[in-house]
């Protein structure tokens, strides 16, 4: 969907946001980091908001790909949830700068198009987990005393909490180990 140069701009923008916050992402800073002129950036994106929207679209595409992969896994429901969490934690562990984008929804609330895209991505991820849990409940693999929407909220909230805490503590702990502990706890909690 994106050209090689657009992808480079998106990736460098995520790095800048990770280091300097969303306010640090300016066309001037971006051009300097990439080693091009500001007009060169504008050949690919009309504005900072267009770059932010492209970042969100890129994250959405990655999320859709992960959801497709999960549907084709030959494992039980708990295995699917475990796979999803492991992949998300692995991505954040390798590229912590993405956390600043994914969890910056409050910064986008004044820009309707960006806010709408964040909500769309959040709903997409929540729906994917709800569907996995509902499937597991139908198969008798996941407890059904709690509805799938509530369980999905608990699962997503737990993941969000450990990732955000890890990031706010300057990534001092091992996110993959913390994620495995969470996954093991969730497996016990979810299992029928």
PDB file of C-alpha atoms in Angstrom:
ATOM      1  CA  UNK A   1       0.000   0.000   0.000  1.00  0.00           C
ATOM      2  CA  UNK A   2       2.841   2.411   0.797  1.00  0.00           C
ATOM      3  CA  UNK A   3       5.848   3.099  -1.403  1.00  0.00           C
ATOM      4  CA  UNK A   4       9.341   2.359  -0.112  1.00  0.00           C
ATOM      5  CA  UNK A   5       9.929   6.061   0.644  1.00  0.00           C
ATOM      6  CA  UNK A   6       6.554   6.420   2.368  1.00  0.00           C
ATOM      7  CA  UNK A   7       7.344   3.399   4.536  1.00  0.00           C
ATOM      8  CA  UNK A   8      10.708   4.955   5.403  1.00  0.00           C
ATOM      9  CA  UNK A   9       8.928   8.178   6.419  1.00  0.00           C
ATOM     10  CA  UNK A  10       6.403   6.218   8.501  1.00  0.00           C
ATOM     11  CA  UNK A  11       9.102   4.201  10.268  1.00  0.00           C
ATOM     12  CA  UNK A  12      11.261   7.262  10.979  1.00  0.00           C
ATOM     13  CA  UNK A  13       8.190   9.122  12.261  1.00  0.00           C
ATOM     14  CA  UNK A  14       7.475   6.309  14.714  1.00  0.00           C
ATOM     15  CA  UNK A  15      11.096   6.507  15.910  1.00  0.00           C
ATOM     16  CA  UNK A  16      10.826  10.266  16.430  1.00  0.00           C
ATOM     17  CA  UNK A  17       7.549   9.910  18.335  1.00  0.00           C
ATOM     18  CA  UNK A  18       9.159   7.230  20.491  1.00  0.00           C
ATOM     19  CA  UNK A  19      12.115   9.503  21.341  1.00  0.00           C
ATOM     20  CA  UNK A  20      10.558  12.968  21.456  1.00  0.00           C
ATOM     21  CA  UNK A  21       6.814  12.398  21.778  1.00  0.00           C
ATOM     22  CA  UNK A  22       4.188  13.324  19.243  1.00  0.00           C
ATOM     23  CA  UNK A  23       5.084  17.012  19.628  1.00  0.00           C
ATOM     24  CA  UNK A  24       8.626  16.205  18.471  1.00  0.00           C
ATOM     25  CA  UNK A  25       7.343  14.948  15.158  1.00  0.00           C
ATOM     26  CA  UNK A  26       7.655  17.911  12.839  1.00  0.00           C
ATOM     27  CA  UNK A  27       8.272  17.922   9.118  1.00  0.00           C
ATOM     28  CA  UNK A  28      11.545  19.759   9.804  1.00  0.00           C
ATOM     29  CA  UNK A  29      12.745  17.114  12.333  1.00  0.00           C
ATOM     30  CA  UNK A  30      11.597  14.298  10.080  1.00  0.00           C
ATOM     31  CA  UNK A  31      13.373  15.661   7.008  1.00  0.00           C
ATOM     32  CA  UNK A  32      16.559  16.126   9.037  1.00  0.00           C
ATOM     33  CA  UNK A  33      16.411  12.559  10.409  1.00  0.00           C
ATOM     34  CA  UNK A  34      15.903  11.058   6.959  1.00  0.00           C
ATOM     35  CA  UNK A  35      18.428  13.374   5.307  1.00  0.00           C
ATOM     36  CA  UNK A  36      16.101  15.010   2.803  1.00  0.00           C
ATOM     37  CA  UNK A  37      14.546  18.442   2.385  1.00  0.00           C
ATOM     38  CA  UNK A  38      11.156  19.354   3.824  1.00  0.00           C
ATOM     39  CA  UNK A  39       9.627  19.636   0.326  1.00  0.00           C
ATOM     40  CA  UNK A  40      10.732  16.039  -0.284  1.00  0.00           C
ATOM     41  CA  UNK A  41       8.533  14.912   2.631  1.00  0.00           C
ATOM     42  CA  UNK A  42       5.619  16.892   1.212  1.00  0.00           C
ATOM     43  CA  UNK A  43       5.892  14.960  -2.060  1.00  0.00           C
ATOM     44  CA  UNK A  44       4.746  11.888  -0.144  1.00  0.00           C
ATOM     45  CA  UNK A  45       2.499  13.353   2.565  1.00  0.00           C
ATOM     46  CA  UNK A  46       0.566  16.620   2.614  1.00  0.00           C
ATOM     47  CA  UNK A  47       0.899  17.214   6.358  1.00  0.00           C
ATOM     48  CA  UNK A  48       1.925  15.835   9.733  1.00  0.00           C
ATOM     49  CA  UNK A  49      -1.646  14.592  10.175  1.00  0.00           C
ATOM     50  CA  UNK A  50      -1.369  12.665   6.901  1.00  0.00           C
ATOM     51  CA  UNK A  51       1.787  11.019   8.234  1.00  0.00           C
ATOM     52  CA  UNK A  52       0.052  10.163  11.518  1.00  0.00           C
ATOM     53  CA  UNK A  53      -2.903   8.725   9.603  1.00  0.00           C
ATOM     54  CA  UNK A  54      -0.503   6.656   7.489  1.00  0.00           C
ATOM     55  CA  UNK A  55       1.138   5.346  10.678  1.00  0.00           C
ATOM     56  CA  UNK A  56      -2.261   4.315  12.006  1.00  0.00           C
ATOM     57  CA  UNK A  57      -3.214   2.694   8.693  1.00  0.00           C
ATOM     58  CA  UNK A  58       0.079   0.791   8.736  1.00  0.00           C
ATOM     59  CA  UNK A  59      -0.683  -0.443  12.269  1.00  0.00           C
ATOM     60  CA  UNK A  60      -4.183  -1.387  11.173  1.00  0.00           C
ATOM     61  CA  UNK A  61      -2.820  -3.450   8.265  1.00  0.00           C
ATOM     62  CA  UNK A  62      -0.429  -5.258  10.625  1.00  0.00           C
ATOM     63  CA  UNK A  63      -3.315  -5.946  12.989  1.00  0.00           C
ATOM     64  CA  UNK A  64      -5.471  -7.340  10.179  1.00  0.00           C
ATOM     65  CA  UNK A  65      -2.611  -9.601   9.065  1.00  0.00           C
ATOM     66  CA  UNK A  66      -2.183 -10.905  12.605  1.00  0.00           C
ATOM     67  CA  UNK A  67      -5.927 -11.560  12.868  1.00  0.00           C
ATOM     68  CA  UNK A  68      -5.848 -13.545   9.595  1.00  0.00           C
ATOM     69  CA  UNK A  69      -2.914 -15.597  10.806  1.00  0.00           C
ATOM     70  CA  UNK A  70      -4.665 -16.379  14.088  1.00  0.00           C
ATOM     71  CA  UNK A  71      -7.775 -17.643  12.290  1.00  0.00           C
ATOM     72  CA  UNK A  72      -5.695 -20.179  10.382  1.00  0.00           C
ATOM     73  CA  UNK A  73      -3.790 -21.482  13.420  1.00  0.00           C
ATOM     74  CA  UNK A  74      -4.311 -25.145  14.137  1.00  0.00           C
ATOM     75  CA  UNK A  75      -4.569 -24.808  17.910  1.00  0.00           C
ATOM     76  CA  UNK A  76      -7.135 -24.440  20.653  1.00  0.00           C
ATOM     77  CA  UNK A  77      -8.572 -21.104  21.747  1.00  0.00           C
ATOM     78  CA  UNK A  78      -6.062 -20.558  24.541  1.00  0.00           C
ATOM     79  CA  UNK A  79      -3.283 -21.185  22.011  1.00  0.00           C
ATOM     80  CA  UNK A  80      -4.737 -18.503  19.738  1.00  0.00           C
ATOM     81  CA  UNK A  81      -4.910 -15.952  22.553  1.00  0.00           C
ATOM     82  CA  UNK A  82      -1.375 -16.899  23.606  1.00  0.00           C
ATOM     83  CA  UNK A  83      -0.107 -16.519  20.023  1.00  0.00           C
ATOM     84  CA  UNK A  84      -1.755 -13.105  19.643  1.00  0.00           C
ATOM     85  CA  UNK A  85      -0.323 -11.818  22.919  1.00  0.00           C
ATOM     86  CA  UNK A  86       3.113 -13.207  22.202  1.00  0.00           C
ATOM     87  CA  UNK A  87       3.239 -11.504  18.806  1.00  0.00           C
ATOM     88  CA  UNK A  88       2.024  -8.154  20.157  1.00  0.00           C
ATOM     89  CA  UNK A  89       4.514  -8.263  23.033  1.00  0.00           C
ATOM     90  CA  UNK A  90       7.303  -9.271  20.644  1.00  0.00           C
ATOM     91  CA  UNK A  91       6.525  -6.310  18.374  1.00  0.00           C
ATOM     92  CA  UNK A  92       6.515  -3.833  21.262  1.00  0.00           C
ATOM     93  CA  UNK A  93       9.651  -5.378  22.733  1.00  0.00           C
ATOM     94  CA  UNK A  94      11.523  -5.001  19.427  1.00  0.00           C
ATOM     95  CA  UNK A  95      10.141  -1.549  18.577  1.00  0.00           C
ATOM     96  CA  UNK A  96       9.116   0.234  21.775  1.00  0.00           C
ATOM     97  CA  UNK A  97       8.605   3.441  19.823  1.00  0.00           C
ATOM     98  CA  UNK A  98       5.330   1.953  18.536  1.00  0.00           C
ATOM     99  CA  UNK A  99       3.919   2.097  22.066  1.00  0.00           C
ATOM    100  CA  UNK A 100       3.985   5.890  21.930  1.00  0.00           C
ATOM    101  CA  UNK A 101       1.809   5.795  18.833  1.00  0.00           C
ATOM    102  CA  UNK A 102      -0.559   2.995  19.793  1.00  0.00           C
ATOM    103  CA  UNK A 103      -1.199   4.390  23.282  1.00  0.00           C
ATOM    104  CA  UNK A 104      -1.368   8.064  22.318  1.00  0.00           C
ATOM    105  CA  UNK A 105      -5.051   8.088  21.540  1.00  0.00           C
ATOM    106  CA  UNK A 106      -5.612  11.009  23.923  1.00  0.00           C
ATOM    107  CA  UNK A 107      -3.296  13.108  21.752  1.00  0.00           C
ATOM    108  CA  UNK A 108      -5.450  12.393  18.699  1.00  0.00           C
ATOM    109  CA  UNK A 109      -8.812  13.253  20.258  1.00  0.00           C
ATOM    110  CA  UNK A 110      -8.903  16.759  18.764  1.00  0.00           C
ATOM    111  CA  UNK A 111      -8.273  15.447  15.255  1.00  0.00           C
ATOM    112  CA  UNK A 112     -11.447  13.628  14.205  1.00  0.00           C
ATOM    113  CA  UNK A 113      -9.932  11.574  11.391  1.00  0.00           C
ATOM    114  CA  UNK A 114      -7.075  10.360  13.624  1.00  0.00           C
ATOM    115  CA  UNK A 115      -9.394   9.701  16.562  1.00  0.00           C
ATOM    116  CA  UNK A 116     -11.763   7.738  14.347  1.00  0.00           C
ATOM    117  CA  UNK A 117      -8.882   5.626  12.999  1.00  0.00           C
ATOM    118  CA  UNK A 118      -7.622   4.865  16.538  1.00  0.00           C
ATOM    119  CA  UNK A 119     -11.136   3.841  17.602  1.00  0.00           C
ATOM    120  CA  UNK A 120     -11.430   1.661  14.492  1.00  0.00           C
ATOM    121  CA  UNK A 121      -8.135  -0.105  15.302  1.00  0.00           C
ATOM    122  CA  UNK A 122      -9.106  -0.565  18.957  1.00  0.00           C
ATOM    123  CA  UNK A 123     -12.477  -2.005  17.944  1.00  0.00           C
ATOM    124  CA  UNK A 124     -10.796  -4.297  15.438  1.00  0.00           C
ATOM    125  CA  UNK A 125      -8.457  -5.768  18.070  1.00  0.00           C
ATOM    126  CA  UNK A 126     -11.209  -6.036  20.674  1.00  0.00           C
ATOM    127  CA  UNK A 127     -13.550  -7.748  18.197  1.00  0.00           C
ATOM    128  CA  UNK A 128     -10.849 -10.235  17.205  1.00  0.00           C
ATOM    129  CA  UNK A 129     -10.337 -11.243  20.842  1.00  0.00           C
ATOM    130  CA  UNK A 130     -14.093 -11.319  21.502  1.00  0.00           C
ATOM    131  CA  UNK A 131     -14.535 -13.666  18.530  1.00  0.00           C
ATOM    132  CA  UNK A 132     -11.712 -15.955  19.644  1.00  0.00           C
ATOM    133  CA  UNK A 133     -13.165 -16.136  23.155  1.00  0.00           C
ATOM    134  CA  UNK A 134     -16.717 -16.701  21.865  1.00  0.00           C
ATOM    135  CA  UNK A 135     -15.439 -19.552  19.683  1.00  0.00           C
ATOM    136  CA  UNK A 136     -13.664 -21.042  22.686  1.00  0.00           C
ATOM    137  CA  UNK A 137     -16.791 -20.727  24.806  1.00  0.00           C
ATOM    138  CA  UNK A 138     -18.826 -22.561  22.158  1.00  0.00           C
ATOM    139  CA  UNK A 139     -16.233 -25.344  22.088  1.00  0.00           C
ATOM    140  CA  UNK A 140     -16.186 -25.542  25.884  1.00  0.00           C
ATOM    141  CA  UNK A 141     -12.515 -24.475  26.049  1.00  0.00           C
ATOM    142  CA  UNK A 142     -13.147 -21.090  27.696  1.00  0.00           C
ATOM    143  CA  UNK A 143     -15.254 -20.476  30.781  1.00  0.00           C
ATOM    144  CA  UNK A 144     -18.676 -19.140  29.952  1.00  0.00           C
ATOM    145  CA  UNK A 145     -19.790 -17.696  33.310  1.00  0.00           C
ATOM    146  CA  UNK A 146     -18.478 -14.365  32.026  1.00  0.00           C
ATOM    147  CA  UNK A 147     -19.528 -13.115  28.593  1.00  0.00           C
ATOM    148  CA  UNK A 148     -16.956 -12.889  25.807  1.00  0.00           C
ATOM    149  CA  UNK A 149     -17.018  -9.079  25.676  1.00  0.00           C
ATOM    150  CA  UNK A 150     -16.123  -8.756  29.360  1.00  0.00           C
ATOM    151  CA  UNK A 151     -13.391 -11.384  29.101  1.00  0.00           C
ATOM    152  CA  UNK A 152     -11.977  -9.628  26.034  1.00  0.00           C
ATOM    153  CA  UNK A 153     -11.921  -6.338  27.931  1.00  0.00           C
ATOM    154  CA  UNK A 154     -10.039  -7.981  30.817  1.00  0.00           C
ATOM    155  CA  UNK A 155      -7.561  -9.572  28.415  1.00  0.00           C
ATOM    156  CA  UNK A 156      -6.938  -6.417  26.361  1.00  0.00           C
ATOM    157  CA  UNK A 157      -6.759  -4.223  29.457  1.00  0.00           C
ATOM    158  CA  UNK A 158      -4.210  -6.518  31.076  1.00  0.00           C
ATOM    159  CA  UNK A 159      -1.988  -6.463  28.013  1.00  0.00           C
ATOM    160  CA  UNK A 160      -2.273  -2.718  27.659  1.00  0.00           C
ATOM    161  CA  UNK A 161      -1.387  -2.226  31.333  1.00  0.00           C
ATOM    162  CA  UNK A 162       1.826  -4.268  31.314  1.00  0.00           C
ATOM    163  CA  UNK A 163       3.018  -2.756  28.033  1.00  0.00           C
ATOM    164  CA  UNK A 164       2.331   0.824  29.108  1.00  0.00           C
ATOM    165  CA  UNK A 165       3.868   0.248  32.564  1.00  0.00           C
ATOM    166  CA  UNK A 166       6.979  -1.265  30.942  1.00  0.00           C
ATOM    167  CA  UNK A 167       7.284   1.738  28.652  1.00  0.00           C
ATOM    168  CA  UNK A 168       6.759   4.300  31.431  1.00  0.00           C
ATOM    169  CA  UNK A 169       9.441   2.564  33.512  1.00  0.00           C
ATOM    170  CA  UNK A 170      11.891   3.059  30.629  1.00  0.00           C
ATOM    171  CA  UNK A 171      11.774  -0.620  29.607  1.00  0.00           C
ATOM    172  CA  UNK A 172      13.797  -1.695  32.639  1.00  0.00           C
ATOM    173  CA  UNK A 173      12.208  -5.132  32.911  1.00  0.00           C
ATOM    174  CA  UNK A 174      11.968  -7.911  30.353  1.00  0.00           C
ATOM    175  CA  UNK A 175       8.640  -7.363  28.577  1.00  0.00           C
ATOM    176  CA  UNK A 176       8.652 -10.835  27.042  1.00  0.00           C
ATOM    177  CA  UNK A 177       9.029 -12.466  30.477  1.00  0.00           C
ATOM    178  CA  UNK A 178       6.343 -10.203  31.961  1.00  0.00           C
ATOM    179  CA  UNK A 179       4.101 -11.037  29.012  1.00  0.00           C
ATOM    180  CA  UNK A 180       4.606 -14.776  29.528  1.00  0.00           C
ATOM    181  CA  UNK A 181       3.594 -14.417  33.184  1.00  0.00           C
ATOM    182  CA  UNK A 182       0.474 -12.541  32.130  1.00  0.00           C
ATOM    183  CA  UNK A 183      -0.357 -15.099  29.448  1.00  0.00           C
ATOM    184  CA  UNK A 184       0.019 -17.957  31.942  1.00  0.00           C
ATOM    185  CA  UNK A 185      -2.281 -16.170  34.393  1.00  0.00           C
ATOM    186  CA  UNK A 186      -4.841 -15.462  31.708  1.00  0.00           C
ATOM    187  CA  UNK A 187      -4.750 -19.088  30.579  1.00  0.00           C
ATOM    188  CA  UNK A 188      -5.710 -20.180  34.110  1.00  0.00           C
ATOM    189  CA  UNK A 189      -8.397 -17.508  34.326  1.00  0.00           C
ATOM    190  CA  UNK A 190      -9.921 -18.250  30.906  1.00  0.00           C
ATOM    191  CA  UNK A 191      -9.780 -22.031  30.866  1.00  0.00           C
ATOM    192  CA  UNK A 192     -13.109 -23.802  31.312  1.00  0.00           C
TER     193      UNK A 192
END
